[in-house]
JSON list of C-alpha atoms in Angstrom, two decimals:
[
{"chain": "A", "resi": 5, "resn": "MET", "atom": "CA", "xyz": [-15.18, -2.40, -1.03]},
{"chain": "A", "resi": 6, "resn": "ALA", "atom": "CA", "xyz": [-17.32, 0.50, -2.17]},
{"chain": "A", "resi": 7, "resn": "ALA", "atom": "CA", "xyz": [-18.69, 3.90, -1.24]},
{"chain": "A", "resi": 8, "resn": "GLU", "atom": "CA", "xyz": [-21.85, 3.25, 0.74]},
{"chain": "A", "resi": 9, "resn": "GLY", "atom": "CA", "xyz": [-24.10, 6.27, 0.20]},
{"chain": "A", "resi": 10, "resn": "LYS", "atom": "CA", "xyz": [-21.10, 8.40, -0.73]},
{"chain": "A", "resi": 11, "resn": "THR", "atom": "CA", "xyz": [-19.68, 7.96, 2.75]},
{"chain": "A", "resi": 12, "resn": "ILE", "atom": "CA", "xyz": [-16.72, 5.95, 4.02]},
{"chain": "A", "resi": 13, "resn": "ASP", "atom": "CA", "xyz": [-17.78, 2.90, 5.99]},
{"chain": "A", "resi": 14, "resn": "ALA", "atom": "CA", "xyz": [-14.44, 1.37, 6.93]},
{"chain": "A", "resi": 15, "resn": "LEU", "atom": "CA", "xyz": [-15.66, -0.86, 9.77]},
{"chain": "A", "resi": 16, "resn": "SER", "atom": "CA", "xyz": [-18.44, -2.84, 8.10]},
{"chain": "A", "resi": 17, "resn": "GLN", "atom": "CA", "xyz": [-15.82, -5.26, 6.73]},
{"chain": "A", "resi": 18, "resn": "PHE", "atom": "CA", "xyz": [-15.30, -6.60, 10.27]},
{"chain": "A", "resi": 19, "resn": "GLU", "atom": "CA", "xyz": [-18.95, -7.49, 10.87]},
{"chain": "A", "resi": 20, "resn": "LEU", "atom": "CA", "xyz": [-19.67, -11.19, 11.32]},
{"chain": "A", "resi": 21, "resn": "THR", "atom": "CA", "xyz": [-22.31, -12.87, 9.17]},
{"chain": "A", "resi": 22, "resn": "HIS", "atom": "CA", "xyz": [-23.48, -16.45, 9.09]},
{"chain": "A", "resi": 23, "resn": "ALA", "atom": "CA", "xyz": [-21.98, -18.79, 6.53]},
{"chain": "A", "resi": 24, "resn": "LEU", "atom": "CA", "xyz": [-23.50, -21.96, 5.04]},
{"chain": "A", "resi": 25, "resn": "GLY", "atom": "CA", "xyz": [-27.01, -20.51, 5.05]},
{"chain": "A", "resi": 26, "resn": "PRO", "atom": "CA", "xyz": [-29.59, -21.86, 7.53]},
{"chain": "A", "resi": 27, "resn": "ILE", "atom": "CA", "xyz": [-27.17, -24.51, 8.81]},
{"chain": "A", "resi": 28, "resn": "GLY", "atom": "CA", "xyz": [-24.60, -21.87, 9.67]},
{"chain": "A", "resi": 29, "resn": "ALA", "atom": "CA", "xyz": [-27.24, -19.70, 11.32]},
{"chain": "A", "resi": 30, "resn": "ALA", "atom": "CA", "xyz": [-28.43, -22.63, 13.42]},
{"chain": "A", "resi": 31, "resn": "VAL", "atom": "CA", "xyz": [-24.96, -23.32, 14.85]},
{"chain": "A", "resi": 32, "resn": "ASN", "atom": "CA", "xyz": [-23.71, -19.70, 14.67]},
{"chain": "A", "resi": 33, "resn": "PHE", "atom": "CA", "xyz": [-21.10, -20.61, 12.07]},
{"chain": "A", "resi": 34, "resn": "THR", "atom": "CA", "xyz": [-19.69, -17.35, 10.68]},
{"chain": "A", "resi": 35, "resn": "GLN", "atom": "CA", "xyz": [-17.44, -16.37, 7.79]},
{"chain": "A", "resi": 36, "resn": "SER", "atom": "CA", "xyz": [-14.66, -16.05, 10.35]},
{"chain": "A", "resi": 37, "resn": "ASN", "atom": "CA", "xyz": [-15.02, -19.73, 11.25]},
{"chain": "A", "resi": 38, "resn": "ALA", "atom": "CA", "xyz": [-15.15, -20.62, 7.55]},
{"chain": "A", "resi": 39, "resn": "HIS", "atom": "CA", "xyz": [-11.88, -18.80, 6.86]},
{"chain": "A", "resi": 40, "resn": "MET", "atom": "CA", "xyz": [-10.24, -20.49, 9.84]},
{"chain": "A", "resi": 41, "resn": "LEU", "atom": "CA", "xyz": [-11.15, -23.87, 8.40]},
{"chain": "A", "resi": 42, "resn": "LEU", "atom": "CA", "xyz": [-9.95, -22.73, 4.97]},
{"chain": "A", "resi": 43, "resn": "ALA", "atom": "CA", "xyz": [-6.61, -21.68, 6.45]},
{"chain": "A", "resi": 44, "resn": "VAL", "atom": "CA", "xyz": [-6.21, -25.06, 8.16]},
{"chain": "A", "resi": 45, "resn": "VAL", "atom": "CA", "xyz": [-7.00, -26.87, 4.91]},
{"chain": "A", "resi": 46, "resn": "ILE", "atom": "CA", "xyz": [-4.48, -24.77, 2.94]},
{"chain": "A", "resi": 47, "resn": "ILE", "atom": "CA", "xyz": [-1.76, -25.20, 5.54]},
{"chain": "A", "resi": 48, "resn": "THR", "atom": "CA", "xyz": [-2.35, -28.96, 5.72]},
{"chain": "A", "resi": 49, "resn": "ALA", "atom": "CA", "xyz": [-2.31, -29.25, 1.93]},
{"chain": "A", "resi": 50, "resn": "ILE", "atom": "CA", "xyz": [0.93, -27.29, 1.61]},
{"chain": "A", "resi": 51, "resn": "MET", "atom": "CA", "xyz": [2.72, -29.40, 4.20]},
{"chain": "A", "resi": 52, "resn": "MET", "atom": "CA", "xyz": [1.36, -32.79, 3.08]},
{"chain": "A", "resi": 53, "resn": "TRP", "atom": "CA", "xyz": [1.69, -32.29, -0.67]},
{"chain": "A", "resi": 54, "resn": "GLY", "atom": "CA", "xyz": [4.93, -30.41, -0.27]},
{"chain": "A", "resi": 55, "resn": "MET", "atom": "CA", "xyz": [6.67, -33.09, 1.76]},
{"chain": "A", "resi": 56, "resn": "ALA", "atom": "CA", "xyz": [5.14, -36.10, 0.00]},
{"chain": "A", "resi": 57, "resn": "PRO", "atom": "CA", "xyz": [7.89, -36.36, -2.70]},
{"chain": "A", "resi": 58, "resn": "ARG", "atom": "CA", "xyz": [10.75, -36.18, -0.14]},
{"chain": "A", "resi": 59, "resn": "ALA", "atom": "CA", "xyz": [13.04, -35.34, -3.05]},
{"chain": "A", "resi": 60, "resn": "ILE", "atom": "CA", "xyz": [16.70, -34.48, -2.54]},
{"chain": "A", "resi": 61, "resn": "VAL", "atom": "CA", "xyz": [16.25, -31.64, -5.02]},
{"chain": "A", "resi": 62, "resn": "PRO", "atom": "CA", "xyz": [12.94, -30.14, -3.87]},
{"chain": "A", "resi": 63, "resn": "GLY", "atom": "CA", "xyz": [10.22, -29.00, -6.24]},
{"chain": "A", "resi": 64, "resn": "ARG", "atom": "CA", "xyz": [8.22, -25.82, -5.74]},
{"chain": "A", "resi": 65, "resn": "PHE", "atom": "CA", "xyz": [5.75, -27.17, -3.20]},
{"chain": "A", "resi": 66, "resn": "GLN", "atom": "CA", "xyz": [8.45, -28.99, -1.25]},
{"chain": "A", "resi": 67, "resn": "ALA", "atom": "CA", "xyz": [10.64, -25.89, -1.26]},
{"chain": "A", "resi": 68, "resn": "VAL", "atom": "CA", "xyz": [7.79, -23.81, 0.16]},
{"chain": "A", "resi": 69, "resn": "ALA", "atom": "CA", "xyz": [7.04, -26.41, 2.85]},
{"chain": "A", "resi": 70, "resn": "GLU", "atom": "CA", "xyz": [10.70, -26.74, 3.80]},
{"chain": "A", "resi": 71, "resn": "THR", "atom": "CA", "xyz": [11.14, -22.97, 3.91]},
{"chain": "A", "resi": 72, "resn": "PHE", "atom": "CA", "xyz": [8.29, -22.58, 6.40]},
{"chain": "A", "resi": 73, "resn": "TYR", "atom": "CA", "xyz": [9.57, -25.52, 8.45]},
{"chain": "A", "resi": 74, "resn": "GLU", "atom": "CA", "xyz": [13.19, -24.37, 8.60]},
{"chain": "A", "resi": 75, "resn": "PHE", "atom": "CA", "xyz": [12.26, -20.75, 9.29]},
{"chain": "A", "resi": 76, "resn": "VAL", "atom": "CA", "xyz": [10.19, -21.60, 12.36]},
{"chain": "A", "resi": 77, "resn": "GLU", "atom": "CA", "xyz": [12.60, -24.30, 13.54]},
{"chain": "A", "resi": 78, "resn": "ASN", "atom": "CA", "xyz": [15.53, -21.86, 13.46]},
{"chain": "A", "resi": 79, "resn": "LEU", "atom": "CA", "xyz": [13.42, -19.30, 15.30]},
{"chain": "A", "resi": 80, "resn": "VAL", "atom": "CA", "xyz": [12.46, -21.75, 18.06]},
{"chain": "A", "resi": 81, "resn": "VAL", "atom": "CA", "xyz": [15.93, -23.24, 18.49]},
{"chain": "A", "resi": 82, "resn": "GLY", "atom": "CA", "xyz": [17.51, -19.80, 18.40]},
{"chain": "A", "resi": 83, "resn": "GLN", "atom": "CA", "xyz": [15.29, -18.53, 21.20]},
{"chain": "A", "resi": 84, "resn": "ILE", "atom": "CA", "xyz": [14.85, -21.60, 23.44]},
{"chain": "A", "resi": 85, "resn": "GLY", "atom": "CA", "xyz": [17.81, -23.80, 22.59]},
{"chain": "A", "resi": 86, "resn": "HIS", "atom": "CA", "xyz": [17.88, -27.37, 21.30]},
{"chain": "A", "resi": 87, "resn": "GLU", "atom": "CA", "xyz": [15.59, -28.49, 24.12]},
{"chain": "A", "resi": 88, "resn": "GLY", "atom": "CA", "xyz": [12.99, -26.21, 22.56]},
{"chain": "A", "resi": 89, "resn": "LYS", "atom": "CA", "xyz": [12.48, -28.57, 19.61]},
{"chain": "A", "resi": 90, "resn": "ARG", "atom": "CA", "xyz": [9.75, -30.35, 21.56]},
{"chain": "A", "resi": 91, "resn": "TYR", "atom": "CA", "xyz": [7.73, -27.11, 21.40]},
{"chain": "A", "resi": 92, "resn": "PHE", "atom": "CA", "xyz": [8.32, -26.60, 17.68]},
{"chain": "A", "resi": 93, "resn": "PRO", "atom": "CA", "xyz": [4.95, -28.09, 16.54]},
{"chain": "A", "resi": 94, "resn": "PHE", "atom": "CA", "xyz": [3.07, -25.67, 18.80]},
{"chain": "A", "resi": 95, "resn": "VAL", "atom": "CA", "xyz": [4.94, -22.57, 17.61]},
{"chain": "A", "resi": 96, "resn": "PHE", "atom": "CA", "xyz": [4.80, -23.74, 13.99]},
{"chain": "A", "resi": 97, "resn": "ALA", "atom": "CA", "xyz": [1.02, -24.21, 14.15]},
{"chain": "A", "resi": 98, "resn": "LEU", "atom": "CA", "xyz": [0.58, -20.74, 15.68]},
{"chain": "A", "resi": 99, "resn": "PHE", "atom": "CA", "xyz": [2.82, -19.08, 13.09]},
{"chain": "A", "resi": 100, "resn": "MET", "atom": "CA", "xyz": [1.10, -20.68, 10.12]},
{"chain": "A", "resi": 101, "resn": "PHE", "atom": "CA", "xyz": [-2.42, -20.08, 11.47]},
{"chain": "A", "resi": 102, "resn": "VAL", "atom": "CA", "xyz": [-1.72, -16.39, 12.13]},
{"chain": "A", "resi": 103, "resn": "LEU", "atom": "CA", "xyz": [0.16, -15.91, 8.84]},
{"chain": "A", "resi": 104, "resn": "PHE", "atom": "CA", "xyz": [-2.56, -17.41, 6.66]},
{"chain": "A", "resi": 105, "resn": "GLY", "atom": "CA", "xyz": [-5.24, -15.59, 8.63]},
{"chain": "A", "resi": 106, "resn": "ASN", "atom": "CA", "xyz": [-3.47, -12.31, 7.88]},
{"chain": "A", "resi": 107, "resn": "VAL", "atom": "CA", "xyz": [-2.85, -13.08, 4.21]},
{"chain": "A", "resi": 108, "resn": "LEU", "atom": "CA", "xyz": [-6.25, -14.56, 3.36]},
{"chain": "A", "resi": 109, "resn": "GLY", "atom": "CA", "xyz": [-7.94, -11.30, 4.35]},
{"chain": "A", "resi": 110, "resn": "LEU", "atom": "CA", "xyz": [-6.16, -9.45, 1.55]},
{"chain": "A", "resi": 111, "resn": "PHE", "atom": "CA", "xyz": [-8.07, -11.38, -1.12]},
{"chain": "A", "resi": 112, "resn": "PRO", "atom": "CA", "xyz": [-11.35, -9.97, -2.48]},
{"chain": "A", "resi": 113, "resn": "PHE", "atom": "CA", "xyz": [-14.46, -11.08, -0.55]},
{"chain": "A", "resi": 114, "resn": "ALA", "atom": "CA", "xyz": [-12.28, -12.78, 2.07]},
{"chain": "A", "resi": 115, "resn": "PHE", "atom": "CA", "xyz": [-12.32, -12.18, 5.82]},
{"chain": "A", "resi": 116, "resn": "THR", "atom": "CA", "xyz": [-9.40, -11.53, 8.16]},
{"chain": "A", "resi": 117, "resn": "TYR", "atom": "CA", "xyz": [-10.16, -13.56, 11.28]},
{"chain": "A", "resi": 118, "resn": "THR", "atom": "CA", "xyz": [-7.10, -12.10, 13.02]},
{"chain": "A", "resi": 119, "resn": "SER", "atom": "CA", "xyz": [-8.84, -8.70, 12.93]},
{"chain": "A", "resi": 120, "resn": "HIS", "atom": "CA", "xyz": [-11.12, -9.83, 15.77]},
{"chain": "A", "resi": 121, "resn": "ILE", "atom": "CA", "xyz": [-9.84, -9.45, 19.32]},
{"chain": "A", "resi": 122, "resn": "ALA", "atom": "CA", "xyz": [-11.74, -12.60, 20.37]},
{"chain": "A", "resi": 123, "resn": "VAL", "atom": "CA", "xyz": [-9.59, -14.68, 18.01]},
{"chain": "A", "resi": 124, "resn": "THR", "atom": "CA", "xyz": [-6.26, -13.05, 18.81]},
{"chain": "A", "resi": 125, "resn": "PHE", "atom": "CA", "xyz": [-6.94, -13.11, 22.54]},
{"chain": "A", "resi": 126, "resn": "GLY", "atom": "CA", "xyz": [-7.93, -16.76, 22.30]},
{"chain": "A", "resi": 127, "resn": "LEU", "atom": "CA", "xyz": [-4.60, -17.56, 20.65]},
{"chain": "A", "resi": 128, "resn": "ALA", "atom": "CA", "xyz": [-2.69, -15.43, 23.15]},
{"chain": "A", "resi": 129, "resn": "PHE", "atom": "CA", "xyz": [-4.50, -16.99, 26.10]},
{"chain": "A", "resi": 130, "resn": "LEU", "atom": "CA", "xyz": [-3.63, -20.44, 24.73]},
{"chain": "A", "resi": 131, "resn": "VAL", "atom": "CA", "xyz": [0.03, -19.39, 24.67]},
{"chain": "A", "resi": 132, "resn": "PHE", "atom": "CA", "xyz": [-0.28, -18.13, 28.25]},
{"chain": "A", "resi": 133, "resn": "VAL", "atom": "CA", "xyz": [-1.79, -21.41, 29.46]},
{"chain": "A", "resi": 134, "resn": "VAL", "atom": "CA", "xyz": [0.83, -23.50, 27.65]},
{"chain": "A", "resi": 135, "resn": "ILE", "atom": "CA", "xyz": [3.86, -21.57, 28.95]},
{"chain": "A", "resi": 136, "resn": "THR", "atom": "CA", "xyz": [2.47, -21.62, 32.49]},
{"chain": "A", "resi": 137, "resn": "ALA", "atom": "CA", "xyz": [1.82, -25.37, 32.28]},
{"chain": "A", "resi": 138, "resn": "VAL", "atom": "CA", "xyz": [5.32, -25.97, 30.89]},
{"chain": "A", "resi": 139, "resn": "ALA", "atom": "CA", "xyz": [6.92, -23.93, 33.67]},
{"chain": "A", "resi": 140, "resn": "LEU", "atom": "CA", "xyz": [4.96, -25.72, 36.40]},
{"chain": "A", "resi": 141, "resn": "ALA", "atom": "CA", "xyz": [5.63, -29.14, 34.88]},
{"chain": "A", "resi": 142, "resn": "LEU", "atom": "CA", "xyz": [9.39, -28.54, 34.62]},
{"chain": "A", "resi": 143, "resn": "HIS", "atom": "CA", "xyz": [10.03, -26.59, 37.82]},
{"chain": "A", "resi": 144, "resn": "GLY", "atom": "CA", "xyz": [7.11, -27.15, 40.17]},
{"chain": "A", "resi": 145, "resn": "LYS", "atom": "CA", "xyz": [7.09, -24.67, 43.05]},
{"chain": "A", "resi": 146, "resn": "LYS", "atom": "CA", "xyz": [10.36, -23.16, 41.84]},
{"chain": "A", "resi": 147, "resn": "PHE", "atom": "CA", "xyz": [8.32, -21.50, 39.08]},
{"chain": "A", "resi": 148, "resn": "PHE", "atom": "CA", "xyz": [7.00, -18.95, 41.56]},
{"chain": "A", "resi": 149, "resn": "GLY", "atom": "CA", "xyz": [10.57, -17.81, 42.16]},
{"chain": "A", "resi": 150, "resn": "TYR", "atom": "CA", "xyz": [10.32, -16.28, 38.67]},
{"chain": "A", "resi": 151, "resn": "PHE", "atom": "CA", "xyz": [8.37, -13.40, 40.23]},
{"chain": "A", "resi": 152, "resn": "PHE", "atom": "CA", "xyz": [11.15, -12.57, 42.68]},
{"chain": "A", "resi": 153, "resn": "PRO", "atom": "CA", "xyz": [14.68, -12.62, 41.19]},
{"chain": "A", "resi": 154, "resn": "GLU", "atom": "CA", "xyz": [17.28, -14.52, 43.16]},
{"chain": "A", "resi": 155, "resn": "GLY", "atom": "CA", "xyz": [19.57, -12.22, 45.09]},
{"chain": "A", "resi": 156, "resn": "ALA", "atom": "CA", "xyz": [17.14, -9.30, 45.24]},
{"chain": "A", "resi": 157, "resn": "PRO", "atom": "CA", "xyz": [16.75, -7.67, 48.68]},
{"chain": "A", "resi": 158, "resn": "LEU", "atom": "CA", "xyz": [13.82, -9.15, 50.58]},
{"chain": "A", "resi": 159, "resn": "TRP", "atom": "CA", "xyz": [12.48, -5.73, 51.52]},
{"chain": "A", "resi": 160, "resn": "LEU", "atom": "CA", "xyz": [11.82, -5.04, 47.81]},
{"chain": "A", "resi": 161, "resn": "ALA", "atom": "CA", "xyz": [9.45, -8.02, 47.55]},
{"chain": "A", "resi": 162, "resn": "PRO", "atom": "CA", "xyz": [6.26, -5.92, 48.04]},
{"chain": "A", "resi": 163, "resn": "ILE", "atom": "CA", "xyz": [7.31, -3.87, 45.01]},
{"chain": "A", "resi": 164, "resn": "ILE", "atom": "CA", "xyz": [8.96, -6.44, 42.74]},
{"chain": "A", "resi": 165, "resn": "VAL", "atom": "CA", "xyz": [6.44, -9.28, 43.12]},
{"chain": "A", "resi": 166, "resn": "PRO", "atom": "CA", "xyz": [3.31, -7.27, 42.15]},
{"chain": "A", "resi": 167, "resn": "VAL", "atom": "CA", "xyz": [5.15, -5.70, 39.21]},
{"chain": "A", "resi": 168, "resn": "GLU", "atom": "CA", "xyz": [6.34, -9.11, 37.95]},
{"chain": "A", "resi": 169, "resn": "VAL", "atom": "CA", "xyz": [2.90, -10.68, 38.41]},
{"chain": "A", "resi": 170, "resn": "VAL", "atom": "CA", "xyz": [1.17, -7.86, 36.51]},
{"chain": "A", "resi": 171, "resn": "SER", "atom": "CA", "xyz": [3.82, -8.06, 33.78]},
{"chain": "A", "resi": 172, "resn": "TYR", "atom": "CA", "xyz": [3.30, -11.82, 33.49]},
{"chain": "A", "resi": 173, "resn": "LEU", "atom": "CA", "xyz": [-0.49, -11.58, 33.41]},
{"chain": "A", "resi": 174, "resn": "SER", "atom": "CA", "xyz": [-0.39, -8.81, 30.79]},
{"chain": "A", "resi": 175, "resn": "ARG", "atom": "CA", "xyz": [1.36, -11.05, 28.24]},
{"chain": "A", "resi": 176, "resn": "PRO", "atom": "CA", "xyz": [-1.83, -12.36, 26.58]},
{"chain": "A", "resi": 177, "resn": "ILE", "atom": "CA", "xyz": [-3.24, -8.83, 26.44]},
{"chain": "A", "resi": 178, "resn": "SER", "atom": "CA", "xyz": [-0.21, -7.29, 24.75]},
{"chain": "A", "resi": 179, "resn": "LEU", "atom": "CA", "xyz": [0.21, -10.29, 22.44]},
{"chain": "A", "resi": 180, "resn": "SER", "atom": "CA", "xyz": [-3.41, -10.20, 21.28]},
{"chain": "A", "resi": 181, "resn": "VAL", "atom": "CA", "xyz": [-3.85, -6.43, 21.02]},
{"chain": "A", "resi": 182, "resn": "ARG", "atom": "CA", "xyz": [-0.70, -6.01, 18.92]},
{"chain": "A", "resi": 183, "resn": "LEU", "atom": "CA", "xyz": [-1.90, -8.45, 16.26]},
{"chain": "A", "resi": 184, "resn": "PHE", "atom": "CA", "xyz": [-5.52, -7.28, 16.34]},
{"chain": "A", "resi": 185, "resn": "ALA", "atom": "CA", "xyz": [-4.65, -3.57, 16.14]},
{"chain": "A", "resi": 186, "resn": "ASN", "atom": "CA", "xyz": [-2.26, -3.99, 13.22]},
{"chain": "A", "resi": 187, "resn": "MET", "atom": "CA", "xyz": [-4.75, -6.02, 11.19]},
{"chain": "A", "resi": 188, "resn": "VAL", "atom": "CA", "xyz": [-7.62, -3.62, 11.84]},
{"chain": "A", "resi": 189, "resn": "ALA", "atom": "CA", "xyz": [-5.56, -0.51, 11.08]},
{"chain": "A", "resi": 190, "resn": "GLY", "atom": "CA", "xyz": [-4.26, -1.89, 7.80]},
{"chain": "A", "resi": 191, "resn": "HIS", "atom": "CA", "xyz": [-7.64, -3.00, 6.51]},
{"chain": "A", "resi": 192, "resn": "VAL", "atom": "CA", "xyz": [-9.28, 0.28, 7.51]},
{"chain": "A", "resi": 193, "resn": "LEU", "atom": "CA", "xyz": [-6.68, 2.16, 5.47]},
{"chain": "A", "resi": 194, "resn": "LEU", "atom": "CA", "xyz": [-7.23, -0.14, 2.50]},
{"chain": "A", "resi": 195, "resn": "LYS", "atom": "CA", "xyz": [-10.97, 0.44, 2.56]},
{"chain": "A", "resi": 196, "resn": "VAL", "atom": "CA", "xyz": [-10.66, 4.20, 3.05]},
{"chain": "A", "resi": 197, "resn": "PHE", "atom": "CA", "xyz": [-8.45, 4.62, -0.02]},
{"chain": "A", "resi": 198, "resn": "ALA", "atom": "CA", "xyz": [-10.52, 2.11, -2.02]},
{"chain": "A", "resi": 199, "resn": "THR", "atom": "CA", "xyz": [-13.60, 4.21, -1.24]},
{"chain": "A", "resi": 200, "resn": "PHE", "atom": "CA", "xyz": [-11.74, 7.32, -2.38]},
{"chain": "A", "resi": 201, "resn": "VAL", "atom": "CA", "xyz": [-11.15, 5.58, -5.71]},
{"chain": "A", "resi": 202, "resn": "VAL", "atom": "CA", "xyz": [-14.88, 4.93, -6.10]},
{"chain": "A", "resi": 203, "resn": "LEU", "atom": "CA", "xyz": [-15.94, 8.40, -5.00]},
{"chain": "A", "resi": 204, "resn": "LEU", "atom": "CA", "xyz": [-13.42, 10.25, -7.15]},
{"chain": "A", "resi": 205, "resn": "GLY", "atom": "CA", "xyz": [-14.00, 7.95, -10.11]},
{"chain": "A", "resi": 206, "resn": "GLY", "atom": "CA", "xyz": [-17.64, 9.06, -10.20]},
{"chain": "A", "resi": 207, "resn": "LEU", "atom": "CA", "xyz": [-16.91, 12.77, -10.56]},
{"chain": "A", "resi": 208, "resn": "GLY", "atom": "CA", "xyz": [-17.31, 12.74, -14.33]},
{"chain": "A", "resi": 209, "resn": "VAL", "atom": "CA", "xyz": [-14.58, 13.33, -16.92]},
{"chain": "A", "resi": 210, "resn": "VAL", "atom": "CA", "xyz": [-11.86, 14.30, -14.43]},
{"chain": "A", "resi": 211, "resn": "GLY", "atom": "CA", "xyz": [-12.85, 11.60, -11.95]},
{"chain": "A", "resi": 212, "resn": "PRO", "atom": "CA", "xyz": [-10.71, 8.75, -13.30]},
{"chain": "A", "resi": 213, "resn": "PHE", "atom": "CA", "xyz": [-7.64, 11.00, -13.34]},
{"chain": "A", "resi": 214, "resn": "LEU", "atom": "CA", "xyz": [-8.23, 12.07, -9.74]},
{"chain": "A", "resi": 215, "resn": "ALA", "atom": "CA", "xyz": [-8.75, 8.45, -8.70]},
{"chain": "A", "resi": 216, "resn": "VAL", "atom": "CA", "xyz": [-5.27, 7.46, -9.88]},
{"chain": "A", "resi": 217, "resn": "LEU", "atom": "CA", "xyz": [-3.60, 8.82, -6.73]},
{"chain": "A", "resi": 218, "resn": "PRO", "atom": "CA", "xyz": [-5.68, 6.88, -4.14]},
{"chain": "A", "resi": 219, "resn": "LEU", "atom": "CA", "xyz": [-5.52, 3.82, -6.39]},
{"chain": "A", "resi": 220, "resn": "SER", "atom": "CA", "xyz": [-1.71, 4.04, -6.43]},
{"chain": "A", "resi": 221, "resn": "VAL", "atom": "CA", "xyz": [-1.67, 4.44, -2.66]},
{"chain": "A", "resi": 222, "resn": "ASN", "atom": "CA", "xyz": [-3.90, 1.39, -2.29]},
{"chain": "A", "resi": 223, "resn": "VAL", "atom": "CA", "xyz": [-1.58, -0.72, -4.44]},
{"chain": "A", "resi": 224, "resn": "LEU", "atom": "CA", "xyz": [1.31, 0.30, -2.21]},
{"chain": "A", "resi": 225, "resn": "LEU", "atom": "CA", "xyz": [-0.76, -0.44, 0.90]},
{"chain": "A", "resi": 226, "resn": "VAL", "atom": "CA", "xyz": [-1.48, -3.97, -0.33]},
{"chain": "A", "resi": 227, "resn": "GLY", "atom": "CA", "xyz": [2.25, -4.59, -0.64]},
{"chain": "A", "resi": 228, "resn": "PHE", "atom": "CA", "xyz": [2.81, -3.08, 2.79]},
{"chain": "A", "resi": 229, "resn": "GLU", "atom": "CA", "xyz": [0.01, -5.21, 4.27]},
{"chain": "A", "resi": 230, "resn": "LEU", "atom": "CA", "xyz": [1.65, -8.35, 2.89]},
{"chain": "A", "resi": 231, "resn": "LEU", "atom": "CA", "xyz": [4.81, -7.36, 4.75]},
{"chain": "A", "resi": 232, "resn": "VAL", "atom": "CA", "xyz": [2.84, -6.60, 7.92]},
{"chain": "A", "resi": 233, "resn": "ALA", "atom": "CA", "xyz": [1.01, -9.93, 7.62]},
{"chain": "A", "resi": 234, "resn": "PHE", "atom": "CA", "xyz": [4.33, -11.79, 7.73]},
{"chain": "A", "resi": 235, "resn": "LEU", "atom": "CA", "xyz": [5.87, -9.55, 10.39]},
{"chain": "A", "resi": 236, "resn": "GLN", "atom": "CA", "xyz": [2.92, -9.92, 12.75]},
{"chain": "A", "resi": 237, "resn": "ALA", "atom": "CA", "xyz": [2.99, -13.70, 12.40]},
{"chain": "A", "resi": 238, "resn": "TYR", "atom": "CA", "xyz": [6.74, -13.59, 13.03]},
{"chain": "A", "resi": 239, "resn": "VAL", "atom": "CA", "xyz": [6.33, -11.35, 16.09]},
{"chain": "A", "resi": 240, "resn": "PHE", "atom": "CA", "xyz": [3.63, -13.63, 17.49]},
{"chain": "A", "resi": 241, "resn": "ALA", "atom": "CA", "xyz": [5.84, -16.68, 17.00]},
{"chain": "A", "resi": 242, "resn": "ILE", "atom": "CA", "xyz": [9.03, -15.14, 18.36]},
{"chain": "A", "resi": 243, "resn": "LEU", "atom": "CA", "xyz": [7.31, -13.74, 21.46]},
{"chain": "A", "resi": 244, "resn": "THR", "atom": "CA", "xyz": [5.80, -17.16, 22.08]},
{"chain": "A", "resi": 245, "resn": "SER", "atom": "CA", "xyz": [9.31, -18.65, 21.80]},
{"chain": "A", "resi": 246, "resn": "ILE", "atom": "CA", "xyz": [10.69, -16.04, 24.20]},
{"chain": "A", "resi": 247, "resn": "TYR", "atom": "CA", "xyz": [7.96, -16.82, 26.72]},
{"chain": "A", "resi": 248, "resn": "LEU", "atom": "CA", "xyz": [8.72, -20.54, 26.33]},
{"chain": "A", "resi": 249, "resn": "HIS", "atom": "CA", "xyz": [12.40, -19.78, 26.93]},
{"chain": "A", "resi": 250, "resn": "ASP", "atom": "CA", "xyz": [11.47, -18.09, 30.19]},
{"chain": "A", "resi": 251, "resn": "ALA", "atom": "CA", "xyz": [9.29, -21.07, 31.14]},
{"chain": "A", "resi": 252, "resn": "VAL", "atom": "CA", "xyz": [12.02, -23.61, 30.38]},
{"chain": "A", "resi": 253, "resn": "HIS", "atom": "CA", "xyz": [14.96, -21.71, 31.89]},
{"chain": "A", "resi": 254, "resn": "LEU", "atom": "CA", "xyz": [13.11, -19.51, 34.44]},
{"chain": "A", "resi": 255, "resn": "HIS", "atom": "CA", "xyz": [14.98, -16.37, 33.36]}
]
């Protein structure tokens, strides 16, 4: 991150470029796709190498793998119930993919694929399709009763049904925009203050002293972004679990 022409260009970091040279250009393979594959490789390596020893007293890798596993399992069971264990692999994959997408973008020269609405909406739409399919598979036509609570006066149907349908259809939008907006806002702040460091550092003798303040703020922002990266992955996973709870129990 640098000062481009002594101006702050905070949005260029989100531009897509082709990876893998001519091959990537031919198939439209971008750095976003490359970081997605990298995240999948890292996640797979952590889980496979971590659980390979199966030691009673876990080592570091096994402890990390078990921590991720138990955290998501407790989240899913806590929200859906024990019958929700069948959906654990889905929620676990979403949580890890979002988490590592958020964290990878904090490394130099890396790209945050969760900062693109196309990616976050794709994940959210996948959640929407899965919960709808689960609800229809478990309850059939009774699923449509979800949009009109049992016991509600029939004359309120023209009001309640449209509101419930809009609320249900808005789930992928709210789920995707929340993650996308948080990632974009955090990285814009990081680049703005990083550019301040460069600009102030070039003001001569006093420049380095003036640059200390934005540099300190940026260090704090990195720590805050690590927290946000985990929280947003957690929010995405817990909302998915809540939606699955509604699909399984229809309430």
